[in-house]
Each structure stands twice: as C-alpha cells, then as structure tokens.
PDB file of C-alpha atoms in Angstrom:
ATOM      1  CA  GLY A1061      52.482  46.791   4.210  1.00 37.00           C
ATOM      2  CA  GLU A1062      55.234  44.715   2.013  1.00 44.00           C
ATOM      3  CA  ASN A1063      55.384  46.744  -1.104  1.00 50.00           C
ATOM      4  CA  VAL A1064      58.177  45.644  -3.809  1.00 58.00           C
ATOM      5  CA  GLY A1065      58.437  46.875  -7.127  1.00 54.00           C
ATOM      6  CA  LEU A1066      60.903  47.213  -9.994  1.00 48.00           C
ATOM      7  CA  HIS A1067      61.014  50.171 -12.400  1.00 48.00           C
ATOM      8  CA  LEU A1068      61.859  48.457 -15.570  1.00 51.00           C
ATOM      9  CA  PRO A1069      60.421  45.129 -16.019  1.00 83.00           C
ATOM     10  CA  THR A1070      63.121  44.823 -19.139  1.00 90.00           C
ATOM     11  CA  LEU A1071      66.332  45.553 -19.330  1.00 92.00           C
ATOM     12  CA  SER A1072      68.605  45.628 -22.263  1.00 94.00           C
ATOM     13  CA  VAL A1073      72.152  46.421 -22.448  1.00 95.00           C
ATOM     14  CA  GLN A1074      75.480  46.122 -24.813  1.00 96.00           C
ATOM     15  CA  GLU A1075      77.341  42.902 -24.078  1.00 96.00           C
ATOM     16  CA  GLY A1076      80.413  44.923 -21.909  1.00 96.00           C
ATOM     17  CA  ASP A1077      78.612  47.391 -20.833  1.00 96.00           C
ATOM     18  CA  ASN A1078      77.656  48.257 -16.980  1.00 96.00           C
ATOM     19  CA  SER A1079      73.663  47.096 -15.637  1.00 96.00           C
ATOM     20  CA  ILE A1080      71.945  48.997 -13.120  1.00 96.00           C
ATOM     21  CA  ILE A1081      68.801  46.982 -11.943  1.00 95.00           C
ATOM     22  CA  ASN A1082      66.253  48.696  -9.608  1.00 93.00           C
ATOM     23  CA  CYS A1083      64.402  48.175  -6.509  1.00 93.00           C
ATOM     24  CA  ALA A1084      61.833  50.558  -4.514  1.00 91.00           C
ATOM     25  CA  TYR A1085      60.779  49.069  -1.542  1.00 89.00           C
ATOM     26  CA  SER A1086      57.721  50.689   0.331  1.00 86.00           C
ATOM     27  CA  ASN A1087      58.309  48.620   4.303  1.00 76.00           C
ATOM     28  CA  SER A1088      61.798  49.705   6.327  1.00 73.00           C
ATOM     29  CA  ALA A1089      61.246  47.237   8.328  1.00 79.00           C
ATOM     30  CA  SER A1090      63.376  44.832   6.599  1.00 83.00           C
ATOM     31  CA  ASP A1091      66.442  43.283   8.314  1.00 84.00           C
ATOM     32  CA  TYR A1092      68.432  42.966   4.953  1.00 87.00           C
ATOM     33  CA  PHE A1093      67.741  42.387   0.972  1.00 92.00           C
ATOM     34  CA  ILE A1094      68.503  40.146  -1.736  1.00 93.00           C
ATOM     35  CA  TRP A1095      69.360  40.135  -5.308  1.00 95.00           C
ATOM     36  CA  TYR A1096      68.601  37.107  -6.943  1.00 94.00           C
ATOM     37  CA  LYS A1097      69.211  36.216 -10.280  1.00 96.00           C
ATOM     38  CA  GLN A1098      66.591  32.999 -12.523  1.00 94.00           C
ATOM     39  CA  GLU A1099      67.492  31.612 -15.660  1.00 93.00           C
ATOM     40  CA  SER A1100      65.347  30.102 -17.789  1.00 89.00           C
ATOM     41  CA  GLY A1101      63.446  27.404 -16.685  1.00 88.00           C
ATOM     42  CA  LYS A1102      65.522  27.145 -12.977  1.00 91.00           C
ATOM     43  CA  GLY A1103      65.217  28.169  -9.740  1.00 93.00           C
ATOM     44  CA  PRO A1104      65.862  31.642  -7.908  1.00 93.00           C
ATOM     45  CA  GLN A1105      69.401  32.012  -8.052  1.00 93.00           C
ATOM     46  CA  PHE A1106      71.500  33.902  -4.644  1.00 91.00           C
ATOM     47  CA  ILE A1107      73.152  36.658  -5.631  1.00 94.00           C
ATOM     48  CA  ILE A1108      74.269  38.879  -2.891  1.00 94.00           C
ATOM     49  CA  ASP A1109      72.459  40.875   0.392  1.00 92.00           C
ATOM     50  CA  ILE A1110      72.695  43.532   1.567  1.00 94.00           C
ATOM     51  CA  ARG A1111      72.128  43.955   5.977  1.00 92.00           C
ATOM     52  CA  SER A1112      70.293  47.441   6.126  1.00 91.00           C
ATOM     53  CA  ASN A1113      72.944  48.429   8.386  1.00 92.00           C
ATOM     54  CA  MET A1114      75.154  48.807   5.396  1.00 95.00           C
ATOM     55  CA  ASP A1115      74.737  50.707   2.521  1.00 95.00           C
ATOM     56  CA  LYS A1116      76.558  49.386  -0.083  1.00 97.00           C
ATOM     57  CA  ARG A1117      78.224  45.933  -0.742  1.00 97.00           C
ATOM     58  CA  GLN A1118      80.146  44.374  -3.329  1.00 96.00           C
ATOM     59  CA  GLY A1119      80.843  40.634  -4.668  1.00 93.00           C
ATOM     60  CA  GLN A1120      82.643  39.239  -7.906  1.00 92.00           C
ATOM     61  CA  ARG A1121      80.902  42.032 -10.692  1.00 95.00           C
ATOM     62  CA  VAL A1122      78.460  43.211  -8.827  1.00 97.00           C
ATOM     63  CA  THR A1123      77.565  45.505  -6.124  1.00 97.00           C
ATOM     64  CA  VAL A1124      74.746  46.321  -3.997  1.00 97.00           C
ATOM     65  CA  LEU A1125      73.539  49.996  -3.037  1.00 97.00           C
ATOM     66  CA  LEU A1126      70.762  50.676  -0.560  1.00 96.00           C
ATOM     67  CA  ASN A1127      69.322  54.464  -0.190  1.00 94.00           C
ATOM     68  CA  LYS A1128      66.777  53.645   2.514  1.00 91.00           C
ATOM     69  CA  THR A1129      65.984  57.440   2.806  1.00 92.00           C
ATOM     70  CA  VAL A1130      64.654  56.877  -0.860  1.00 93.00           C
ATOM     71  CA  LYS A1131      63.732  53.514  -0.250  1.00 92.00           C
ATOM     72  CA  HIS A1132      65.929  52.512  -3.495  1.00 94.00           C
ATOM     73  CA  LEU A1133      68.222  48.964  -4.177  1.00 94.00           C
ATOM     74  CA  SER A1134      70.080  48.938  -7.117  1.00 96.00           C
ATOM     75  CA  LEU A1135      72.315  45.596  -8.452  1.00 97.00           C
ATOM     76  CA  GLN A1136      74.925  47.092 -10.602  1.00 98.00           C
ATOM     77  CA  ILE A1137      76.898  43.864 -12.491  1.00 97.00           C
ATOM     78  CA  ALA A1138      79.929  45.214 -14.663  1.00 97.00           C
ATOM     79  CA  ALA A1139      81.364  43.490 -17.534  1.00 96.00           C
ATOM     80  CA  THR A1140      77.961  42.327 -18.603  1.00 96.00           C
ATOM     81  CA  GLN A1141      78.079  38.965 -20.039  1.00 95.00           C
ATOM     82  CA  PRO A1142      75.805  36.490 -22.589  1.00 95.00           C
ATOM     83  CA  GLY A1143      75.465  34.282 -19.379  1.00 95.00           C
ATOM     84  CA  ASP A1144      73.570  36.993 -17.083  1.00 97.00           C
ATOM     85  CA  SER A1145      71.008  37.114 -19.022  1.00 96.00           C
ATOM     86  CA  ALA A1146      67.672  36.189 -16.995  1.00 95.00           C
ATOM     87  CA  VAL A1147      65.570  37.810 -14.694  1.00 93.00           C
ATOM     88  CA  TYR A1148      66.803  39.346 -11.450  1.00 95.00           C
ATOM     89  CA  PHE A1149      63.991  39.638  -8.394  1.00 92.00           C
ATOM     90  CA  CYS A1150      64.650  42.312  -5.409  1.00 93.00           C
ATOM     91  CA  ALA A1151      63.462  40.470  -2.021  1.00 91.00           C
ATOM     92  CA  LEU A1152      63.093  42.599   1.323  1.00 89.00           C
ATOM     93  CA  CYS A1153      63.924  39.784   4.618  1.00 86.00           C
ATOM     94  CA  TRP A1154      62.825  39.673   7.724  1.00 79.00           C
ATOM     95  CA  VAL A1155      63.633  37.315  11.045  1.00 73.00           C
ATOM     96  CA  GLN A1156      61.470  37.470  13.099  1.00 70.00           C
ATOM     97  CA  GLY A1157      61.048  33.821  14.812  1.00 62.00           C
ATOM     98  CA  ALA A1158      61.183  33.025  11.207  1.00 66.00           C
ATOM     99  CA  GLN A1159      63.648  34.375   8.044  1.00 71.00           C
ATOM    100  CA  LYS A1160      60.707  35.332   5.936  1.00 78.00           C
ATOM    101  CA  LEU A1161      60.970  37.110   1.971  1.00 84.00           C
ATOM    102  CA  VAL A1162      58.433  39.236  -0.743  1.00 86.00           C
ATOM    103  CA  PHE A1163      59.761  39.052  -3.715  1.00 88.00           C
ATOM    104  CA  GLY A1164      59.955  42.164  -6.458  1.00 86.00           C
ATOM    105  CA  GLN A1165      58.287  40.998  -9.690  1.00 83.00           C
ATOM    106  CA  GLY A1166      61.151  40.760 -11.377  1.00 89.00           C
ATOM    107  CA  THR A1167      63.236  42.429 -14.035  1.00 92.00           C
ATOM    108  CA  ARG A1168      64.261  40.947 -17.173  1.00 93.00           C
ATOM    109  CA  LEU A1169      68.402  41.754 -18.606  1.00 95.00           C
ATOM    110  CA  THR A1170      68.566  40.753 -22.355  1.00 95.00           C
ATOM    111  CA  ILE A1171      72.484  40.875 -22.951  1.00 95.00           C
ATOM    112  CA  ASN A1172      73.279  42.613 -26.377  1.00 92.00           C
ATOM    113  CA  PRO A1173      76.008  41.326 -28.375  1.00 87.00           C
TER     114      PRO A1173
ATOM    115  CA  ASN B1390      76.041  17.601  -2.869  1.00 69.00           C
ATOM    116  CA  ALA B1391      72.803  17.898  -4.242  1.00 79.00           C
ATOM    117  CA  GLY B1392      71.060  20.454  -2.609  1.00 92.00           C
ATOM    118  CA  VAL B1393      67.922  21.052  -2.894  1.00 96.00           C
ATOM    119  CA  THR B1394      65.881  18.444  -4.966  1.00 96.00           C
ATOM    120  CA  GLN B1395      61.832  17.875  -6.282  1.00 97.00           C
ATOM    121  CA  THR B1396      59.426  15.713  -7.419  1.00 97.00           C
ATOM    122  CA  PRO B1397      57.932  15.625  -9.668  1.00 97.00           C
ATOM    123  CA  LYS B1398      59.730  17.875 -12.041  1.00 96.00           C
ATOM    124  CA  PHE B1399      56.015  18.307 -14.542  1.00 97.00           C
ATOM    125  CA  ARG B1400      52.262  17.373 -13.573  1.00 96.00           C
ATOM    126  CA  VAL B1401      49.239  17.215 -15.292  1.00 97.00           C
ATOM    127  CA  LEU B1402      46.041  16.758 -12.635  1.00 97.00           C
ATOM    128  CA  LYS B1403      42.188  17.200 -13.649  1.00 97.00           C
ATOM    129  CA  THR B1404      40.178  19.427 -10.886  1.00 98.00           C
ATOM    130  CA  GLY B1405      39.642  17.478  -7.808  1.00 97.00           C
ATOM    131  CA  GLN B1406      42.478  15.109  -7.710  1.00 97.00           C
ATOM    132  CA  SER B1407      45.630  14.924  -5.530  1.00 97.00           C
ATOM    133  CA  MET B1408      49.244  15.201  -5.773  1.00 96.00           C
ATOM    134  CA  THR B1409      51.941  15.543  -2.888  1.00 98.00           C
ATOM    135  CA  LEU B1410      54.614  17.358  -4.113  1.00 98.00           C
ATOM    136  CA  LEU B1411      58.103  16.604  -2.644  1.00 97.00           C
ATOM    137  CA  CYS B1412      61.331  18.466  -1.286  1.00 98.00           C
ATOM    138  CA  ALA B1413      64.258  17.606  -0.625  1.00 98.00           C
ATOM    139  CA  GLN B1414      67.833  18.974   1.125  1.00 97.00           C
ATOM    140  CA  ASP B1415      71.121  17.887   2.012  1.00 95.00           C
ATOM    141  CA  MET B1416      72.545  20.853   3.967  1.00 94.00           C
ATOM    142  CA  ASN B1417      71.040  19.735   7.258  1.00 94.00           C
ATOM    143  CA  HIS B1418      69.344  23.471   6.797  1.00 93.00           C
ATOM    144  CA  GLU B1419      66.654  24.093   9.554  1.00 92.00           C
ATOM    145  CA  TYR B1420      64.263  26.429   7.570  1.00 93.00           C
ATOM    146  CA  MET B1421      62.446  25.245   4.415  1.00 95.00           C
ATOM    147  CA  TYR B1422      59.966  26.863   2.490  1.00 95.00           C
ATOM    148  CA  TRP B1423      57.563  25.590  -0.249  1.00 97.00           C
ATOM    149  CA  TYR B1424      56.554  29.331  -2.343  1.00 96.00           C
ATOM    150  CA  ARG B1425      54.054  29.592  -6.120  1.00 96.00           C
ATOM    151  CA  GLN B1426      55.551  31.884  -9.114  1.00 94.00           C
ATOM    152  CA  ASP B1427      52.760  33.106 -11.914  1.00 90.00           C
ATOM    153  CA  PRO B1428      53.542  34.570 -14.869  1.00 80.00           C
ATOM    154  CA  GLY B1429      55.121  38.193 -14.336  1.00 71.00           C
ATOM    155  CA  MET B1430      54.889  37.423 -10.787  1.00 74.00           C
ATOM    156  CA  GLY B1431      57.573  37.147  -7.968  1.00 81.00           C
ATOM    157  CA  LEU B1432      57.485  34.155  -5.675  1.00 90.00           C
ATOM    158  CA  ARG B1433      54.859  34.611  -2.918  1.00 92.00           C
ATOM    159  CA  LEU B1434      55.248  32.361  -0.394  1.00 93.00           C
ATOM    160  CA  ILE B1435      52.853  29.127   0.194  1.00 96.00           C
ATOM    161  CA  HIS B1436      54.486  27.674   3.719  1.00 96.00           C
ATOM    162  CA  TYR B1437      56.480  27.579   5.714  1.00 93.00           C
ATOM    163  CA  SER B1438      58.664  25.287   8.506  1.00 94.00           C
ATOM    164  CA  VAL B1439      61.390  26.567  10.852  1.00 91.00           C
ATOM    165  CA  GLY B1440      62.196  22.455  11.684  1.00 92.00           C
ATOM    166  CA  GLU B1441      61.141  19.306  11.954  1.00 94.00           C
ATOM    167  CA  GLY B1442      58.109  19.142  13.325  1.00 94.00           C
ATOM    168  CA  THR B1443      56.821  22.988  12.703  1.00 93.00           C
ATOM    169  CA  THR B1444      54.559  24.125   9.845  1.00 95.00           C
ATOM    170  CA  ALA B1445      53.511  27.755   9.566  1.00 93.00           C
ATOM    171  CA  LYS B1446      50.917  29.401   7.323  1.00 93.00           C
ATOM    172  CA  GLY B1447      53.001  31.755   4.322  1.00 91.00           C
ATOM    173  CA  GLU B1448      51.281  34.565   2.109  1.00 89.00           C
ATOM    174  CA  VAL B1449      49.236  32.455   0.302  1.00 94.00           C
ATOM    175  CA  PRO B1450      48.127  29.307   2.184  1.00 96.00           C
ATOM    176  CA  ASP B1451      44.428  28.472   0.782  1.00 96.00           C
ATOM    177  CA  GLY B1452      44.165  25.365  -0.466  1.00 97.00           C
ATOM    178  CA  TYR B1453      47.215  23.735   0.195  1.00 98.00           C
ATOM    179  CA  ASN B1454      48.752  21.463   3.009  1.00 97.00           C
ATOM    180  CA  VAL B1455      52.159  20.491   4.159  1.00 98.00           C
ATOM    181  CA  SER B1456      54.270  18.130   6.555  1.00 97.00           C
ATOM    182  CA  ARG B1457      57.915  17.778   8.122  1.00 97.00           C
ATOM    183  CA  LEU B1458      58.412  14.698   9.316  1.00 95.00           C
ATOM    184  CA  LYS B1459      62.172  14.812   8.510  1.00 96.00           C
ATOM    185  CA  LYS B1460      64.343  17.576   8.888  1.00 96.00           C
ATOM    186  CA  GLN B1461      65.535  17.002   4.756  1.00 97.00           C
ATOM    187  CA  ASN B1462      61.902  16.948   3.643  1.00 97.00           C
ATOM    188  CA  PHE B1463      59.111  19.270   3.601  1.00 98.00           C
ATOM    189  CA  LEU B1464      55.899  17.845   1.521  1.00 98.00           C
ATOM    190  CA  LEU B1465      53.438  20.392   0.081  1.00 98.00           C
ATOM    191  CA  GLY B1466      49.996  18.965  -0.314  1.00 98.00           C
ATOM    192  CA  LEU B1467      46.867  19.768  -2.165  1.00 97.00           C
ATOM    193  CA  GLU B1468      43.593  17.457  -0.932  1.00 93.00           C
ATOM    194  CA  SER B1469      41.245  18.871  -4.286  1.00 97.00           C
ATOM    195  CA  ALA B1470      43.251  20.674  -6.935  1.00 97.00           C
ATOM    196  CA  ALA B1471      41.842  23.433  -8.440  1.00 97.00           C
ATOM    197  CA  PRO B1472      42.951  25.648 -11.906  1.00 97.00           C
ATOM    198  CA  SER B1473      43.948  28.429  -9.995  1.00 96.00           C
ATOM    199  CA  GLN B1474      46.486  25.760  -8.284  1.00 97.00           C
ATOM    200  CA  THR B1475      48.425  26.082 -11.568  1.00 97.00           C
ATOM    201  CA  SER B1476      51.722  27.006 -11.244  1.00 97.00           C
ATOM    202  CA  VAL B1477      55.461  26.647 -11.382  1.00 97.00           C
ATOM    203  CA  TYR B1478      56.501  25.329  -6.896  1.00 98.00           C
ATOM    204  CA  PHE B1479      59.586  25.979  -5.658  1.00 97.00           C
ATOM    205  CA  CYS B1480      60.679  24.689  -2.128  1.00 97.00           C
ATOM    206  CA  ALA B1481      64.011  26.409  -0.974  1.00 95.00           C
ATOM    207  CA  SER B1482      66.073  25.986   2.534  1.00 94.00           C
ATOM    208  CA  SER B1483      68.267  28.305   4.546  1.00 90.00           C
ATOM    209  CA  TYR B1484      69.565  28.437   8.008  1.00 85.00           C
ATOM    210  CA  GLY B1485      67.688  30.573   9.222  1.00 75.00           C
ATOM    211  CA  THR B1486      69.299  33.633   7.864  1.00 71.00           C
ATOM    212  CA  GLY B1487      71.075  34.775   4.585  1.00 69.00           C
ATOM    213  CA  GLY B1488      69.647  33.515   1.154  1.00 78.00           C
ATOM    214  CA  GLU B1489      67.996  31.108   0.208  1.00 87.00           C
ATOM    215  CA  TYR B1490      69.261  27.857  -1.553  1.00 91.00           C
ATOM    216  CA  PHE B1491      66.006  27.260  -4.217  1.00 95.00           C
ATOM    217  CA  GLY B1492      65.239  23.997  -5.717  1.00 96.00           C
ATOM    218  CA  PRO B1493      64.737  23.620  -9.701  1.00 95.00           C
ATOM    219  CA  GLY B1494      61.196  24.001  -9.754  1.00 96.00           C
ATOM    220  CA  THR B1495      57.868  21.368 -11.026  1.00 97.00           C
ATOM    221  CA  ARG B1496      55.384  22.761 -13.010  1.00 97.00           C
ATOM    222  CA  LEU B1497      51.871  21.982 -12.573  1.00 97.00           C
ATOM    223  CA  LEU B1498      48.862  22.297 -14.841  1.00 97.00           C
ATOM    224  CA  VAL B1499      45.509  21.699 -13.504  1.00 97.00           C
ATOM    225  CA  LEU B1500      42.861  21.017 -15.656  1.00 97.00           C
TER     226      LEU B1500
END
C-alpha cells in the first residue's frame, strides 16, 4: 500500500549551508512526486515536483533527486536562508481519473544563525 | 487572484453540533480537495471532487459530507461533530496534474 516516510523528523542547519531532506516510499506506482513547504500557521506551498521517469530536477535554489531503485526521494536546498525554516512534506501522486496525493509525515527544518 | 480561500479560520464546536466549512478558488481549477492535518502527521484526504457536481471519498471520509454545486466552491460538512474531528482542515485545488494549491486552513476544536 501507499507508505511515505521520512528519515528524520527534524533537521537543523547553519544559515548558508546546504540542506538535504530525505523521503522513503514503498509504492512504486506513483506518477510523480511533489515537495511541499509548510510554514507555521499556513497551508502547504508547492515547491517542486518530479515525474517518475526522471531522476533529477532543478528549481530556484532547490534540487529534487529521485532514486527509484531504492525508492528514495530527496530535496536539496542550496544556501539555506532563515526563510527556509518550515516543515517539508514529500507526497506521492497518482493520476488515475483523479489526481491523488499521499503525504509523508514531514521534516521540520530549522536554521541556525 | 485570491487563490484558495477558506472560511472560517477558526471554530469551536460542542460535540453533536454541525457546521460547514467553505472553500473557494478563483483559478478555474477542476479538481478540489479537503484534507485534515493532525499533530505529527501529514495531510490525509477526506473527500475530493473532479468537477462541478461530482464528489468522491478519500482516505478518511467517515463523519464528513461534501458538495460541489459550483465549480469555484467546495463545501465540507460535519453533521454531528465529535472530539476526534478536532483538527486543522485544508482545502486545495488543482488542474488535475501537477501541484495542488492549498488554502490557509481552518482550525476546528470540538469539545
């Protein structure tokens, strides 16, 4: 069945360093994967997605890597800033008649000055 | 564009009371969703809609009903609130592929 987990519930990094947030999944049938950022008191915000037939996708300061062999997804944030402090969720997505998402539990990223 | 808006922002109910949460989107999205988020957990899908006049059950539909009478609105109803329904409720919308756009959430406390 669908199962999305995260290696670490919390991650602390120094401002300016790179952050890597990981996500493991068990279901191989996903059409694509999405990373969301959720700041305190707000709804999740779309960051970046990657199709299941890709292994890397880059955005502005973010890179998502997908390793389907070991069913692992990661989000890399370059030059972490205080504004990056949030909870990050990975989500698996299926498009069969309707798009459906299954979310992981989330990783809280804190930035140390 | 306002994006996705939700009303109310916060509500306290007594067990057995009913209420309706309203979600509105101005992006002309076909798909709309209702999720709940509990502490230490990700979002879980309650119900969703693939278009005006359609609804379908998600992962945790029991105790909730929905309606999509207009394309831009998606209503979530609690007929008889229970303490287990204390949560933060998020509405989202999408074109059907790609990311979903989330509202700011509604905090519901059931006493």
